[in-house]
Coordinates of C-alpha atoms and ligand atoms in Angstrom, one line a residue:
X1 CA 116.1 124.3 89.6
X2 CA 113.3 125.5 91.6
X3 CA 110.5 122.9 93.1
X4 CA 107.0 124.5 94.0
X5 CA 106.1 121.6 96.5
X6 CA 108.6 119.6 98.3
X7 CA 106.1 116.1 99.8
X8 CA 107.2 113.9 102.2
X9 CA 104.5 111.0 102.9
X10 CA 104.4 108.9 106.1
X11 CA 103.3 105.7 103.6
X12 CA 103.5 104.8 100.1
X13 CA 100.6 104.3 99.1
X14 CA 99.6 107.7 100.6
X15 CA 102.4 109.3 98.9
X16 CA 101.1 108.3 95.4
X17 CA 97.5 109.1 96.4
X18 CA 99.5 113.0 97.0
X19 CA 101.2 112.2 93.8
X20 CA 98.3 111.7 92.0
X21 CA 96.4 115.0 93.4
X22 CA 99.1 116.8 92.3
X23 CA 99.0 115.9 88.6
X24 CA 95.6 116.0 88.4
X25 CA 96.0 119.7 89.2
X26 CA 98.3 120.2 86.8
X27 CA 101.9 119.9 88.6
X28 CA 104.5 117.4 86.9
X29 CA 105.2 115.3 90.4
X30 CA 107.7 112.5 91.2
X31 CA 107.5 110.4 93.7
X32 CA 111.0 108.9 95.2
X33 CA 110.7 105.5 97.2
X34 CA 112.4 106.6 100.5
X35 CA 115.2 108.8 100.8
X36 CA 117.2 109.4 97.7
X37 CA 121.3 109.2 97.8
X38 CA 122.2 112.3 95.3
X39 CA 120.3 114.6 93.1
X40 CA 117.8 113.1 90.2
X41 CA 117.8 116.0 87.9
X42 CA 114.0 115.9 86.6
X43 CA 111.9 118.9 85.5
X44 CA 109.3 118.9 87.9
X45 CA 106.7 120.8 90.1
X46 CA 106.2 118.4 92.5
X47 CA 108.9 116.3 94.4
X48 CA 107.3 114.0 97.0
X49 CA 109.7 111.3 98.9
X50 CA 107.3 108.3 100.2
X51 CA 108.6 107.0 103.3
X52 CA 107.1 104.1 105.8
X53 CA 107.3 106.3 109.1
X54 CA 103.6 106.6 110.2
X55 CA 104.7 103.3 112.9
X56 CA 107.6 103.5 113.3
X57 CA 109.6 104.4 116.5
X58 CA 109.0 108.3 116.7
X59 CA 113.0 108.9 116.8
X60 CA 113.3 106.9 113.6
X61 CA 110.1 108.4 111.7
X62 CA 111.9 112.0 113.0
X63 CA 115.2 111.3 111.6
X64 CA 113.8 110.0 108.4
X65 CA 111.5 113.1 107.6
X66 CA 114.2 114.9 108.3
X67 CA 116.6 113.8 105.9
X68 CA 114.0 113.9 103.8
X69 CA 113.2 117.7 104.4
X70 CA 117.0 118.2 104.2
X71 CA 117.3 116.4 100.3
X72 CA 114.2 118.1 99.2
X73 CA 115.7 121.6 100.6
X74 CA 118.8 120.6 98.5
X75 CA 116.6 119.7 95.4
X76 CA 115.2 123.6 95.5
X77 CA 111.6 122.9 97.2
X78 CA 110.3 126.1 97.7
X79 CA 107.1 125.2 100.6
X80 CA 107.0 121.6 101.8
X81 CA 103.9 119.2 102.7
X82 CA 103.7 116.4 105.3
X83 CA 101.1 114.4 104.1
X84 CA 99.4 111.7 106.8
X85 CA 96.3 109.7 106.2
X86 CA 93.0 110.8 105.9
X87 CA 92.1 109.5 109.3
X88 CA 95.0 111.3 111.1
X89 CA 96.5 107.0 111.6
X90 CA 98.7 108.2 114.6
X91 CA 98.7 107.6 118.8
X92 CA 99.0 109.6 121.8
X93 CA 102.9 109.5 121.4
X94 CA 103.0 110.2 117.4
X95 CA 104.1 110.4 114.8
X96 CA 102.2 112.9 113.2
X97 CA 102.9 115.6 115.8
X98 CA 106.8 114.7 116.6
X99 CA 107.5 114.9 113.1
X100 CA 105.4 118.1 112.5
X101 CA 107.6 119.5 115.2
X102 CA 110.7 118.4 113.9
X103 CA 110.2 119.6 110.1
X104 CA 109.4 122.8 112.0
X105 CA 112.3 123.2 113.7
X106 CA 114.7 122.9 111.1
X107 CA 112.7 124.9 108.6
X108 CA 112.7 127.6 111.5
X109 CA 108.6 128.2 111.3
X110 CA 107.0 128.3 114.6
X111 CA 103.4 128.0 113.0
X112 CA 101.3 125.4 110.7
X113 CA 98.2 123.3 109.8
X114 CA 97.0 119.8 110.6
X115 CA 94.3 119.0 108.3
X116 CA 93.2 115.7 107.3
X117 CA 89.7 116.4 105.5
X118 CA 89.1 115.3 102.5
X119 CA 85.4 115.2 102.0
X120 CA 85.1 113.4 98.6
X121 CA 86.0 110.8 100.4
X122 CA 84.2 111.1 103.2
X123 CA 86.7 112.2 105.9
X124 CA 85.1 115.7 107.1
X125 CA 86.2 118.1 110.1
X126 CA 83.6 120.0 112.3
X127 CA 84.3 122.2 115.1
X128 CA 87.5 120.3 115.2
X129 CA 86.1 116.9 115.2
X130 CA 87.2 114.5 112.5
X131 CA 83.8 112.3 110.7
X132 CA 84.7 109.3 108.8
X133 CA 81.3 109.3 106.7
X134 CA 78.7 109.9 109.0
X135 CA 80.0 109.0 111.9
X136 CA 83.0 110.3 114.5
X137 CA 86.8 108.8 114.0
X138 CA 86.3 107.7 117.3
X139 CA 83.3 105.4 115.9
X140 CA 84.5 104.3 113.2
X141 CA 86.4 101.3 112.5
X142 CA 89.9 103.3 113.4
X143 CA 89.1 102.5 116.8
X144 CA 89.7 99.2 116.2
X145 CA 92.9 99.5 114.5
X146 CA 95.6 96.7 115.2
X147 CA 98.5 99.8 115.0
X148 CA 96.6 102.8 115.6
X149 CA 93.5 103.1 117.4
X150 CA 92.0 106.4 117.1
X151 CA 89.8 106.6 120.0
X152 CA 89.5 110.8 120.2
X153 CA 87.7 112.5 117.3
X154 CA 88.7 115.4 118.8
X155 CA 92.1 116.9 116.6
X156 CA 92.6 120.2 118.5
X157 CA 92.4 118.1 121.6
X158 CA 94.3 114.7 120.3
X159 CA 97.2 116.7 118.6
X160 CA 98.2 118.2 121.6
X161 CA 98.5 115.3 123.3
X162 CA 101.6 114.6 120.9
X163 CA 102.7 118.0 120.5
X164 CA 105.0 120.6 122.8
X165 CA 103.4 123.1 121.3
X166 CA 99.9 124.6 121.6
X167 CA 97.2 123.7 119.1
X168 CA 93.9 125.9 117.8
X169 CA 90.8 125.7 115.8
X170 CA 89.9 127.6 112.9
X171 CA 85.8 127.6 113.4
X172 CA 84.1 126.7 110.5
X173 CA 81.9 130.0 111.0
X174 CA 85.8 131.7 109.5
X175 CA 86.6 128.7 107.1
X176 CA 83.1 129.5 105.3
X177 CA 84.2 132.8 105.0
X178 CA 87.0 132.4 102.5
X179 CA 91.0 132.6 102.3
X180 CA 90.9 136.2 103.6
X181 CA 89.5 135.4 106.9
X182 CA 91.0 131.8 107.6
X183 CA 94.7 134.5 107.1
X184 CA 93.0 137.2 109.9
X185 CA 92.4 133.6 112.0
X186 CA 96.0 132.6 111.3
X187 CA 97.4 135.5 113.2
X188 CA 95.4 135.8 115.8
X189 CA 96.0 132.3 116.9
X190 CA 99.9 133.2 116.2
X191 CA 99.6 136.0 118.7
X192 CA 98.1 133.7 121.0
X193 CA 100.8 131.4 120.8
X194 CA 99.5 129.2 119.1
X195 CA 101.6 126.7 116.5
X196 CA 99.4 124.4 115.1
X197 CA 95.3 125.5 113.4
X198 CA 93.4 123.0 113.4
X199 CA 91.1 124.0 110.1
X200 CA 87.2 122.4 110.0
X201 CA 86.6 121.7 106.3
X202 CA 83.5 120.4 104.8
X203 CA 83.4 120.9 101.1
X204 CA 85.8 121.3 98.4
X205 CA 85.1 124.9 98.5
X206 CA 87.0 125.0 102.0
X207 CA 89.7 123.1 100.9
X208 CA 89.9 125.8 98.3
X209 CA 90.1 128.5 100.6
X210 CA 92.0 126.7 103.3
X211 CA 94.9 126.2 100.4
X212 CA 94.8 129.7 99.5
X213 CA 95.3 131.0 103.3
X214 CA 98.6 128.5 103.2
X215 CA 100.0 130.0 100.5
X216 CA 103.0 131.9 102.7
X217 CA 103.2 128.9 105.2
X218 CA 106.9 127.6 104.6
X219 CA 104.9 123.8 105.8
X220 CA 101.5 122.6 105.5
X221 CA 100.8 119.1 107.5
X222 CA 97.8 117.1 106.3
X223 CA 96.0 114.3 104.3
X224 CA 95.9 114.6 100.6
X225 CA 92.9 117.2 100.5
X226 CA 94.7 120.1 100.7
X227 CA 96.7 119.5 97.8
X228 CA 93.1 120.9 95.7
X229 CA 93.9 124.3 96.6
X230 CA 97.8 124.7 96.3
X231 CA 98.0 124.9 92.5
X232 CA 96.3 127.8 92.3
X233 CA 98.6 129.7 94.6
X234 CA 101.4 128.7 92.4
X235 CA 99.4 130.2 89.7
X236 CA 98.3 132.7 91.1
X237 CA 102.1 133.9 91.6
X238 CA 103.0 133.2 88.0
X239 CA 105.1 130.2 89.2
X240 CA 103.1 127.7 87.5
X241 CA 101.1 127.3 83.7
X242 CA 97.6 127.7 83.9
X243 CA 97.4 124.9 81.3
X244 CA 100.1 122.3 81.1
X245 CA 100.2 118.4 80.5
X246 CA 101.2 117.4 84.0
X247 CA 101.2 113.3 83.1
X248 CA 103.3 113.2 80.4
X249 CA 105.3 109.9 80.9
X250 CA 108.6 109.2 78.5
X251 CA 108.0 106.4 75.7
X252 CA 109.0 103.2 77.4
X253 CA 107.5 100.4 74.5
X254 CA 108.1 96.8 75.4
X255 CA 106.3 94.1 76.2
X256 CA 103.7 93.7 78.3
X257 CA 102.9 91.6 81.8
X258 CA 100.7 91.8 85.1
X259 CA 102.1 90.5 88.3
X260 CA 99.3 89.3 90.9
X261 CA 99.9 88.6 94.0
X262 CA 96.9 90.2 95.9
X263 CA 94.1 87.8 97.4
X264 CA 92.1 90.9 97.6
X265 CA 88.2 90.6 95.8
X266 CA 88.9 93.1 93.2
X267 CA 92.1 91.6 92.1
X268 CA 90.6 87.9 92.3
X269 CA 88.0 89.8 89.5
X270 CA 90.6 91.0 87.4
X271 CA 92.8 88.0 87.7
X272 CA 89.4 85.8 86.0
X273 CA 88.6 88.2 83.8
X274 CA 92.2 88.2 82.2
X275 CA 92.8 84.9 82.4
X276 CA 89.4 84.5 79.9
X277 CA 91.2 86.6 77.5
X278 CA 95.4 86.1 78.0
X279 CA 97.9 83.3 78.6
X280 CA 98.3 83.1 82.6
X281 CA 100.7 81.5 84.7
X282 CA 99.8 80.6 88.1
X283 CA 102.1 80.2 91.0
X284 CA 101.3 77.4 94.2
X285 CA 103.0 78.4 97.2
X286 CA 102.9 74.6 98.0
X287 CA 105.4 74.1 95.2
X288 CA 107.5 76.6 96.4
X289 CA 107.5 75.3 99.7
X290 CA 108.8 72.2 98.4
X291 CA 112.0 74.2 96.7
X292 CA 110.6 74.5 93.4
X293 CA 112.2 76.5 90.7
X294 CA 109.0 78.0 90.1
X295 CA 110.3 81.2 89.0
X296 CA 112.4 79.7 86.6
X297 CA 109.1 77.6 85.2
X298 CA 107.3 80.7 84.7
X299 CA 109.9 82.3 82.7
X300 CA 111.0 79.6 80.4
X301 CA 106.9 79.1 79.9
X302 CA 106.6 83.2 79.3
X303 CA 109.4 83.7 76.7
X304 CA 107.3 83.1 73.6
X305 CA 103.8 84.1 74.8
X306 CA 105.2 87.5 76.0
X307 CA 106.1 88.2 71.9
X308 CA 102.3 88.1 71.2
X309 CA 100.3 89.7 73.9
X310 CA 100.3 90.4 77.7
X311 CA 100.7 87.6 79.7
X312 CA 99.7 87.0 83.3
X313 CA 101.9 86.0 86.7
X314 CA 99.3 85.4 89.3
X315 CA 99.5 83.6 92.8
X316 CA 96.3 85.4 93.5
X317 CA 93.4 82.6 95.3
X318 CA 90.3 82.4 97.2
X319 CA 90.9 82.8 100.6
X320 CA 90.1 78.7 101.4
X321 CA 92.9 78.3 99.7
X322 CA 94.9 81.2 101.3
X323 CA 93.8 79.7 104.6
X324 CA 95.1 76.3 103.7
X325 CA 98.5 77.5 102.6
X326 CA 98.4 79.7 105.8
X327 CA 97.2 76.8 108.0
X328 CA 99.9 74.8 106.5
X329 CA 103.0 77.1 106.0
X330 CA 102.5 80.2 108.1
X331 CA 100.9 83.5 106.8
X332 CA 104.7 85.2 107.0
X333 CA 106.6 82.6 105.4
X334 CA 103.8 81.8 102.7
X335 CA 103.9 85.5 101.9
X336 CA 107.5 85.6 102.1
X337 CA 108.0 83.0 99.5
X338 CA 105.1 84.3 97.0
X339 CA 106.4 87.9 96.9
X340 CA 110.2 86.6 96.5
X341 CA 108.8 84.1 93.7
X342 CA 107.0 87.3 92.1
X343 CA 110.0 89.4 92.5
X344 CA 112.1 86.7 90.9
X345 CA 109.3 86.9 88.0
X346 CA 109.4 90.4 87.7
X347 CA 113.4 90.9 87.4
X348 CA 113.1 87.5 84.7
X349 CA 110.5 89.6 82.6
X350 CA 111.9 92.7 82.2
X351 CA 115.0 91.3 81.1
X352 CA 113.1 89.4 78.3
X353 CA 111.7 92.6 77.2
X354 CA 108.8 93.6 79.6
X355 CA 108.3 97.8 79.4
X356 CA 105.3 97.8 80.8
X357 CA 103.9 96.1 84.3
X358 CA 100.9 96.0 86.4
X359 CA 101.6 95.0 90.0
X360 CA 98.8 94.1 91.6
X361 CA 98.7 94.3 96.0
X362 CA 100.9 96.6 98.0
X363 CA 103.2 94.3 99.3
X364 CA 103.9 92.2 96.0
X365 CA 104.4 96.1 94.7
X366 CA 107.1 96.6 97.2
X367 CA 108.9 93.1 96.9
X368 CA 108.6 93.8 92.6
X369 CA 109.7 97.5 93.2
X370 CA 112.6 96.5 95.3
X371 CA 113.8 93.8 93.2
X372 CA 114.0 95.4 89.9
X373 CA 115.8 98.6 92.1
X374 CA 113.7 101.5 91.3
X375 CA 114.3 104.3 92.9
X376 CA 111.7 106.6 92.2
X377 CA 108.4 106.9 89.4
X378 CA 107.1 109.8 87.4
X379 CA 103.4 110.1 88.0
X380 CA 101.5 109.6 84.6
X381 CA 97.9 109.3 83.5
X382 CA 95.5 107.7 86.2
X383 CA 93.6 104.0 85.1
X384 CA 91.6 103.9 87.8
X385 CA 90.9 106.5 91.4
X386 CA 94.2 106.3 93.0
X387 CA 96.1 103.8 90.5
X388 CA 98.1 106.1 87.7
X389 CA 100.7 104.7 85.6
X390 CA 104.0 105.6 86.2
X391 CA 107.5 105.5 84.6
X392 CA 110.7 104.6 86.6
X393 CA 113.9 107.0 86.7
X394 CA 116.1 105.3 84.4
X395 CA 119.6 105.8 84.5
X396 CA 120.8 108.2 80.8
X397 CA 120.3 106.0 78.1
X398 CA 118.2 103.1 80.2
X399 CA 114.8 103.1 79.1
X400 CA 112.3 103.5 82.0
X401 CA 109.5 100.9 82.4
X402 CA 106.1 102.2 82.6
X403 CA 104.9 100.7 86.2
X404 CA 101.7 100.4 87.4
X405 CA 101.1 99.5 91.0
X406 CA 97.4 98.9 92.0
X407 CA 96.8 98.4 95.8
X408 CA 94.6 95.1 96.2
X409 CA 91.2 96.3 96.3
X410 CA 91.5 99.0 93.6
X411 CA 90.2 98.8 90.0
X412 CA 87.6 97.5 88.1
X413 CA 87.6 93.9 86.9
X414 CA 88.4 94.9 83.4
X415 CA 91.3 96.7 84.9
X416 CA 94.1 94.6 83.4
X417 CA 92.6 94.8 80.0
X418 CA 92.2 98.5 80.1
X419 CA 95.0 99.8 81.3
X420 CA 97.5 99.6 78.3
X421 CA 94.9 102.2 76.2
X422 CA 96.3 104.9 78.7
X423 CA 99.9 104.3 77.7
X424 CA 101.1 105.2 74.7
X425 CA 103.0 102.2 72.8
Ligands
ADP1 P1 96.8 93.6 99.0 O1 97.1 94.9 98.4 O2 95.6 92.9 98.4 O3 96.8 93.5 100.5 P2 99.4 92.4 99.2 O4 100.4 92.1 98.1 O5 99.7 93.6 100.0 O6 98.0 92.6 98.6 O7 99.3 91.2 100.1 C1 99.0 89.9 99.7 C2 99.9 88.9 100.5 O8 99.5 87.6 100.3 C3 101.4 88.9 99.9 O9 102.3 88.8 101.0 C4 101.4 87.7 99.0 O10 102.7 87.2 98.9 C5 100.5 86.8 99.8 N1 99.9 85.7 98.9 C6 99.6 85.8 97.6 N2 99.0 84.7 97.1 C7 98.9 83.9 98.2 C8 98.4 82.5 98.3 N3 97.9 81.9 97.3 N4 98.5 82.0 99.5 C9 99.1 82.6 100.6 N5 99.5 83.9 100.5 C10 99.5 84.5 99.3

């Protein structure tokens, strides 16, 4: 089997925002929740392996994109992507560069990108300087960040601070000029000894072009944005249908439930507005404190509501009465006990008959995903900007469950209503 792209992703959730570029432009992508043991044997264009490496140790992020490299090499990738954030989320040690480096090594290329732009959404690069909206990284709220402050807007100048290599610019005077002369910049900063080009991109139409001058690199490192102009190179070199149904997900049927266990204002919305229409359990971290079989309430209460429509879990509150839980029980431990009362929830339902979920918040996603074992989702039609529905790889003869996890703040409040309409039953 051949792969066009093989992804690895230094975060989940950035992995699926990949994921999600990818099938929008038309290449049938699955997304693998950290390193995978053996082969999966799916027809795909796309193989992208999400791992949690942006803050980790650099050793440990290192060692996991490589085995990562190494099982998409095995699955018959053909280029490979290290996707970061949009914001280049590293520090002066790494891991952006480190790992960059080591992919490099053992794919035995001595030259690459680092481009995080993505303009849509507001993350631009001029002259090598990276704008978050209007304003420099560097003044922007990344400064501030607990993990990874990003105090130097300066890319050319930052990456080399965690690289052994030497980094360059691509002007945007070249970029503006198309593919043809971004390539001609290419090799002259090769013959300068240069391993890393920093691109500036300001519109799609660089992306475009910045994609196009990729198309021999055997690895591309950057945000999601580049993603736009890979298709076409695929395309272009007969590897890939000009018109194909990339989201196709398997029938998975079933019943029908939304886990909630994000506090964030846009699920708090979604939560009310479903609880108007739907039967909706909700779950008191103070009970479960107290040792609670809460879990066990919720099923027995779900069994015969579940028959007749879509039901909702939801520990989701106001944040007074997130503080008071906090104030009383700890933030860790009350969020400890929520998600492993969700999880609980989650592995109850499907066993009733639940075949299709919405998870709502990215930790409750990761409890509910780890709980019920999945190893990997086919990326399906998107609900909402950067929440698609997604089918899990089910063993032969298993049928998947269509999954949807929505990061906290995503969606709008009719979101849990809506969603099922992209599904088919
Ligand atoms: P988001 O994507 O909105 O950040 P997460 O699921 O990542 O959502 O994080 C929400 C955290 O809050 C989880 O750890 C969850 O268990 C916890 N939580 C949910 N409901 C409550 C509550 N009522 N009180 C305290 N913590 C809660």
């Amino acid at each position: 089997m051949t792969v066009l792209l093989g992804c690895i992703a230094d975060d989940f959730t950035g992995g699926t925002d990949l994921a999600g570029m990818l099938v929008k432009a038309g290449m049938r992508t699955v997304q693998m929740i950290g390193v995978p043991r053996g082969p999966i044997g799916e027809d795909v264009d796309a193989l992208l392996i999400a791992l949690k490496s942006r803050t980790s140790p650099v050793e440990e992020a290192i060692n996991e994109s490589l085995a990562a490299l190494s099982w998409l090499r095995e699955a018959g990738c053909r280029q490979f992507y290290f996707k970061y954030c949009s914001t280049f989320d590293s520090t002066p040690r790494g891991n952006i560069g480190p790992v960059a480096e080591a992919l490099m090594r053992a794919l035995g290329c001595d030259f690459t990108i680092a481009c995080p732009a993505f303009p849509v959404n507001g993350r631009t690069l001029y002259k090598g300087h990276l704008f978050v909206g209007d304003v420099l990284l560097s003044d922007s709220g990344m400064s501030k960040h607990p993990l990874t402050p990003m105090t130097d807007a300066n890319l050319v100048r930052f990456l080399q601070t965690q690289v052994e290599g030497k980094v360059g610019l691509v002007d945007y005077e070249v970029v503006r000029q198309g593919a043809e002369a971004i390539r001609a910049r290419f090799a002259r900063l090769r013959a300068e000894g240069c391993n890393f080009a920093v691109p500036d991109a300001i519109g799609n139409d660089d992306l475009m072009a910045i994609g196009e001058a990729c198309a021999d690199l055997p690895l591309i490192t950057a945000g999601s944005g580049i993603a736009l102009g890979l298709p076409q190179n695929f395309r272009g070199a007969g590897l890939l249908p000009d018109k194909q149904v990339a989201d196709a997900l398997p029938p998975t049927g079933g019943l029908r439930a939304v886990i909630a266990g994000s506090c964030s204002i846009a699920t708090q919305g979604q939560v009310a507005a479903m609880r108007e229409k739907h039967p909706a359990f909700h779950i008191d971290p103070f009970e479960l404190a107290q040792g609670r079989d809460v879990a066990g309430e919720a099923l027995a209460w779900a069994g015969d509501r579940l028959e007749k429509e879509p039901v909702l879990f939801y520990a989701t509150a106001a944040p007074e009465a997130v503080q008071a839980v906090q104030s009383r029980l700890g933030t860790e431990k009350a969020g400890a006990l929520v998600e492993e009362a969700l999880a609980a929830i989650a592995r109850g339902i499907v066993a009733l008959g639940v075949g299709q979920l919405i998870v709502a918040g990215g930790e409750t996603a990761g409890a509910v995903v780890k709980a019920l074992g999945v190893t990997g989702l086919r990326i399906g039609p998107e609900i909402d900007p950067g929440v698609p529905w997604t089918a899990t790889l089910a063993k032969a003869g298993d049928r998947p469950l269509a999954l949807a996890l929505k990061s906290g703040n995503f969606g709008t409040p009719d979101f849990f209503l809506k969603a099922w309409s992209k599904l088919a039953a």
